[in-house]
GROMACS .gro file of N, CA and C in nm:
model
  264
    1UNK      N    1  -4.351  14.311 -10.282
    1UNK     CA    2  -4.469  14.382 -10.376
    1UNK      C    3  -4.413  14.429 -10.486
    2UNK      N    4  -4.429  14.351 -10.626
    2UNK     CA    5  -4.359  14.390 -10.743
    2UNK      C    6  -4.486  14.479 -10.807
    3UNK      N    7  -4.379  14.579 -10.914
    3UNK     CA    8  -4.509  14.662 -10.988
    3UNK      C    9  -4.406  14.654 -11.150
    4UNK      N   10  -4.501  14.673 -11.256
    4UNK     CA   11  -4.442  14.689 -11.369
    4UNK      C   12  -4.530  14.787 -11.454
    5UNK      N   13  -4.483  14.904 -11.537
    5UNK     CA   14  -4.560  14.943 -11.618
    5UNK      C   15  -4.556  14.921 -11.760
    6UNK      N   16  -4.672  14.884 -11.847
    6UNK     CA   17  -4.680  14.802 -11.913
    6UNK      C   18  -4.819  14.872 -12.036
    7UNK      N   19  -4.781  14.841 -12.143
    7UNK     CA   20  -4.914  14.903 -12.251
    7UNK      C   21  -4.973  14.783 -12.303
    8UNK      N   22  -5.083  14.828 -12.319
    8UNK     CA   23  -5.193  14.732 -12.352
    8UNK      C   24  -5.178  14.708 -12.505
    9UNK      N   25  -5.128  14.616 -12.587
    9UNK     CA   26  -5.129  14.578 -12.728
    9UNK      C   27  -5.244  14.535 -12.815
   10UNK      N   28  -5.313  14.478 -12.755
   10UNK     CA   29  -5.441  14.432 -12.798
   10UNK      C   30  -5.523  14.512 -12.904
   11UNK      N   31  -5.551  14.498 -12.994
   11UNK     CA   32  -5.617  14.598 -13.100
   11UNK      C   33  -5.786  14.628 -13.025
   12UNK      N   34  -5.835  14.527 -12.977
   12UNK     CA   35  -5.948  14.614 -12.936
   12UNK      C   36  -5.944  14.600 -12.775
   13UNK      N   37  -5.825  14.623 -12.688
   13UNK     CA   38  -5.826  14.627 -12.568
   13UNK      C   39  -5.865  14.508 -12.506
   14UNK      N   40  -5.876  14.535 -12.363
   14UNK     CA   41  -5.902  14.421 -12.271
   14UNK      C   42  -6.078  14.391 -12.263
   15UNK      N   43  -6.139  14.353 -12.394
   15UNK     CA   44  -6.299  14.297 -12.418
   15UNK      C   45  -6.253  14.164 -12.328
   16UNK      N   46  -6.373  14.057 -12.357
   16UNK     CA   47  -6.394  13.948 -12.316
   16UNK      C   48  -6.287  13.854 -12.299
   17UNK      N   49  -6.227  13.815 -12.427
   17UNK     CA   50  -6.160  13.702 -12.421
   17UNK      C   51  -6.035  13.750 -12.364
   18UNK      N   52  -5.960  13.853 -12.397
   18UNK     CA   53  -5.818  13.869 -12.337
   18UNK      C   54  -5.828  13.910 -12.206
   19UNK      N   55  -5.950  13.975 -12.144
   19UNK     CA   56  -5.975  13.982 -11.994
   19UNK      C   57  -5.977  13.839 -11.934
   20UNK      N   58  -6.045  13.738 -12.002
   20UNK     CA   59  -6.043  13.616 -11.950
   20UNK      C   60  -5.926  13.552 -11.920
   21UNK      N   61  -5.815  13.556 -12.059
   21UNK     CA   62  -5.704  13.517 -12.054
   21UNK      C   63  -5.613  13.597 -11.926
   22UNK      N   64  -5.617  13.693 -11.914
   22UNK     CA   65  -5.583  13.767 -11.784
   22UNK      C   66  -5.614  13.720 -11.670
   23UNK      N   67  -5.719  13.698 -11.639
   23UNK     CA   68  -5.767  13.670 -11.512
   23UNK      C   69  -5.748  13.509 -11.475
   24UNK      N   70  -5.770  13.427 -11.595
   24UNK     CA   71  -5.703  13.291 -11.584
   24UNK      C   72  -5.582  13.261 -11.540
   25UNK      N   73  -5.480  13.329 -11.629
   25UNK     CA   74  -5.369  13.352 -11.593
   25UNK      C   75  -5.336  13.389 -11.453
   26UNK      N   76  -5.385  13.499 -11.420
   26UNK     CA   77  -5.369  13.563 -11.253
   26UNK      C   78  -5.423  13.433 -11.146
   27UNK      N   79  -5.505  13.392 -11.205
   27UNK     CA   80  -5.583  13.272 -11.068
   27UNK      C   81  -5.461  13.150 -11.064
   28UNK      N   82  -5.343  13.130 -11.131
   28UNK     CA   83  -5.282  13.031 -11.132
   28UNK      C   84  -5.194  13.057 -10.994
   29UNK      N   85  -5.184  13.166 -10.948
   29UNK     CA   86  -5.083  13.205 -10.830
   29UNK      C   87  -5.177  13.235 -10.725
   30UNK      N   88  -5.098  13.225 -10.635
   30UNK     CA   89  -5.124  13.239 -10.480
   30UNK      C   90  -5.129  13.388 -10.429
   31UNK      N   91  -5.050  13.477 -10.493
   31UNK     CA   92  -5.026  13.633 -10.472
   31UNK      C   93  -5.174  13.695 -10.505
   32UNK      N   94  -5.154  13.823 -10.461
   32UNK     CA   95  -5.288  13.926 -10.479
   32UNK      C   96  -5.228  13.974 -10.612
   33UNK      N   97  -5.285  13.968 -10.732
   33UNK     CA   98  -5.274  14.041 -10.869
   33UNK      C   99  -5.369  14.177 -10.900
   34UNK      N  100  -5.309  14.292 -10.924
   34UNK     CA  101  -5.394  14.398 -10.945
   34UNK      C  102  -5.378  14.455 -11.078
   35UNK      N  103  -5.415  14.521 -11.111
   35UNK     CA  104  -5.403  14.599 -11.242
   35UNK      C  105  -5.463  14.760 -11.229
   36UNK      N  106  -5.354  14.857 -11.201
   36UNK     CA  107  -5.373  15.027 -11.203
   36UNK      C  108  -5.361  15.050 -11.314
   37UNK      N  109  -5.512  15.128 -11.356
   37UNK     CA  110  -5.541  15.209 -11.465
   37UNK      C  111  -5.607  15.341 -11.406
   38UNK      N  112  -5.530  15.422 -11.480
   38UNK     CA  113  -5.580  15.583 -11.407
   38UNK      C  114  -5.589  15.589 -11.249
   39UNK      N  115  -5.717  15.585 -11.202
   39UNK     CA  116  -5.708  15.599 -11.042
   39UNK      C  117  -5.798  15.489 -11.000
   40UNK      N  118  -5.768  15.377 -11.109
   40UNK     CA  119  -5.834  15.295 -11.067
   40UNK      C  120  -5.761  15.173 -11.042
   41UNK      N  121  -5.787  15.048 -10.910
   41UNK     CA  122  -5.679  14.933 -10.892
   41UNK      C  123  -5.776  14.819 -10.890
   42UNK      N  124  -5.762  14.744 -11.009
   42UNK     CA  125  -5.854  14.628 -11.048
   42UNK      C  126  -5.771  14.527 -10.974
   43UNK      N  127  -5.869  14.418 -10.969
   43UNK     CA  128  -5.824  14.272 -10.893
   43UNK      C  129  -5.854  14.214 -11.043
   44UNK      N  130  -5.700  14.156 -11.096
   44UNK     CA  131  -5.720  14.104 -11.176
   44UNK      C  132  -5.758  13.932 -11.228
   45UNK      N  133  -5.800  13.895 -11.080
   45UNK     CA  134  -5.848  13.761 -11.094
   45UNK      C  135  -5.994  13.766 -11.129
   46UNK      N  136  -6.035  13.876 -11.148
   46UNK     CA  137  -6.208  13.877 -11.169
   46UNK      C  138  -6.206  13.942 -11.310
   47UNK      N  139  -6.253  13.842 -11.378
   47UNK     CA  140  -6.259  13.899 -11.526
   47UNK      C  141  -6.373  14.022 -11.545
   48UNK      N  142  -6.486  14.015 -11.454
   48UNK     CA  143  -6.574  14.148 -11.474
   48UNK      C  144  -6.504  14.252 -11.409
   49UNK      N  145  -6.444  14.265 -11.329
   49UNK     CA  146  -6.355  14.384 -11.289
   49UNK      C  147  -6.273  14.415 -11.409
   50UNK      N  148  -6.191  14.346 -11.465
   50UNK     CA  149  -6.102  14.397 -11.585
   50UNK      C  150  -6.187  14.421 -11.666
   51UNK      N  151  -6.251  14.355 -11.730
   51UNK     CA  152  -6.384  14.417 -11.850
   51UNK      C  153  -6.448  14.572 -11.798
   52UNK      N  154  -6.516  14.575 -11.700
   52UNK     CA  155  -6.543  14.687 -11.657
   52UNK      C  156  -6.489  14.806 -11.650
   53UNK      N  157  -6.330  14.792 -11.630
   53UNK     CA  158  -6.253  14.900 -11.621
   53UNK      C  159  -6.219  15.006 -11.758
   54UNK      N  160  -6.280  14.905 -11.873
   54UNK     CA  161  -6.282  14.943 -12.008
   54UNK      C  162  -6.133  14.991 -12.032
   55UNK      N  163  -6.067  14.910 -12.059
   55UNK     CA  164  -5.908  14.923 -12.098
   55UNK      C  165  -5.883  14.942 -12.256
   56UNK      N  166  -5.830  15.032 -12.299
   56UNK     CA  167  -5.837  15.047 -12.455
   56UNK      C  168  -5.695  14.994 -12.490
   57UNK      N  169  -5.680  14.978 -12.628
   57UNK     CA  170  -5.560  14.944 -12.652
   57UNK      C  171  -5.474  15.082 -12.662
   58UNK      N  172  -5.345  15.049 -12.621
   58UNK     CA  173  -5.228  15.151 -12.646
   58UNK      C  174  -5.248  15.213 -12.498
   59UNK      N  175  -5.333  15.176 -12.396
   59UNK     CA  176  -5.350  15.239 -12.229
   59UNK      C  177  -5.218  15.166 -12.204
   60UNK      N  178  -5.167  15.284 -12.094
   60UNK     CA  179  -5.080  15.232 -12.016
   60UNK      C  180  -5.124  15.201 -11.876
   61UNK      N  181  -5.085  15.057 -11.827
   61UNK     CA  182  -5.145  14.997 -11.696
   61UNK      C  183  -5.012  14.983 -11.605
   62UNK      N  184  -5.048  14.971 -11.489
   62UNK     CA  185  -4.934  14.905 -11.399
   62UNK      C  186  -4.968  14.761 -11.321
   63UNK      N  187  -4.902  14.677 -11.374
   63UNK     CA  188  -4.939  14.553 -11.303
   63UNK      C  189  -4.872  14.526 -11.178
   64UNK      N  190  -4.911  14.480 -11.074
   64UNK     CA  191  -4.906  14.465 -10.943
   64UNK      C  192  -4.907  14.355 -10.900
   65UNK      N  193  -4.814  14.286 -10.823
   65UNK     CA  194  -4.812  14.145 -10.772
   65UNK      C  195  -4.778  14.146 -10.614
   66UNK      N  196  -4.824  14.062 -10.554
   66UNK     CA  197  -4.814  14.101 -10.423
   66UNK      C  198  -4.836  13.962 -10.324
   67UNK      N  199  -4.718  13.898 -10.249
   67UNK     CA  200  -4.758  13.760 -10.236
   67UNK      C  201  -4.658  13.680 -10.235
   68UNK      N  202  -4.696  13.550 -10.212
   68UNK     CA  203  -4.539  13.435 -10.187
   68UNK      C  204  -4.485  13.423 -10.320
   69UNK      N  205  -4.563  13.400 -10.445
   69UNK     CA  206  -4.505  13.400 -10.558
   69UNK      C  207  -4.509  13.500 -10.668
   70UNK      N  208  -4.506  13.612 -10.577
   70UNK     CA  209  -4.514  13.727 -10.698
   70UNK      C  210  -4.400  13.768 -10.811
   71UNK      N  211  -4.269  13.692 -10.784
   71UNK     CA  212  -4.187  13.723 -10.885
   71UNK      C  213  -4.237  13.621 -11.017
   72UNK      N  214  -4.281  13.509 -10.981
   72UNK     CA  215  -4.325  13.380 -11.096
   72UNK      C  216  -4.441  13.483 -11.148
   73UNK      N  217  -4.559  13.543 -11.063
   73UNK     CA  218  -4.692  13.547 -11.131
   73UNK      C  219  -4.646  13.726 -11.205
   74UNK      N  220  -4.551  13.783 -11.159
   74UNK     CA  221  -4.509  13.889 -11.238
   74UNK      C  222  -4.468  13.870 -11.376
   75UNK      N  223  -4.359  13.735 -11.365
   75UNK     CA  224  -4.282  13.711 -11.510
   75UNK      C  225  -4.398  13.668 -11.606
   76UNK      N  226  -4.488  13.569 -11.544
   76UNK     CA  227  -4.570  13.482 -11.631
   76UNK      C  228  -4.679  13.588 -11.693
   77UNK      N  229  -4.758  13.659 -11.616
   77UNK     CA  230  -4.862  13.766 -11.633
   77UNK      C  231  -4.790  13.880 -11.726
   78UNK      N  232  -4.669  13.919 -11.693
   78UNK     CA  233  -4.651  14.060 -11.780
   78UNK      C  234  -4.605  13.982 -11.928
   79UNK      N  235  -4.527  13.874 -11.924
   79UNK     CA  236  -4.537  13.798 -12.061
   79UNK      C  237  -4.661  13.764 -12.154
   80UNK      N  238  -4.769  13.727 -12.050
   80UNK     CA  239  -4.898  13.750 -12.117
   80UNK      C  240  -4.938  13.857 -12.204
   81UNK      N  241  -4.946  13.969 -12.110
   81UNK     CA  242  -4.979  14.068 -12.154
   81UNK      C  243  -4.894  14.150 -12.304
   82UNK      N  244  -4.784  14.133 -12.289
   82UNK     CA  245  -4.687  14.168 -12.411
   82UNK      C  246  -4.708  14.091 -12.498
   83UNK      N  247  -4.765  13.960 -12.518
   83UNK     CA  248  -4.800  13.873 -12.631
   83UNK      C  249  -4.955  13.899 -12.667
   84UNK      N  250  -5.017  13.981 -12.624
   84UNK     CA  251  -5.141  14.007 -12.653
   84UNK      C  252  -5.271  13.927 -12.597
   85UNK      N  253  -5.232  13.878 -12.511
   85UNK     CA  254  -5.293  13.794 -12.427
   85UNK      C  255  -5.396  13.696 -12.517
   86UNK      N  256  -5.333  13.616 -12.614
   86UNK     CA  257  -5.367  13.527 -12.709
   86UNK      C  258  -5.449  13.599 -12.826
   87UNK      N  259  -5.441  13.689 -12.865
   87UNK     CA  260  -5.499  13.777 -12.952
   87UNK      C  261  -5.359  13.828 -13.105
   88UNK      N  262  -5.277  13.777 -13.080
   88UNK     CA  263  -5.168  13.861 -13.145
   88UNK      C  264  -5.089  13.750 -13.215
   0.00000   0.00000   0.00000
């Protein structure tokens, strides 16, 4: 299991479009992918769960990957988050 603390840089937080990009990116991997935000543990492969978490710009999250391709998933998904999930 790998984890990495990150800050959301999207100007509007994780609304539909960036949440969709995050979920689609996570679905490319076999491992489990979670976003921990406050006391919530969100399944990143579900766009509805990501949106429902209400993650705002500047929020600190922890990205967690667990499974056979966890290292590749961590690298790819963390780069996507750092680059603004297609919004920057």
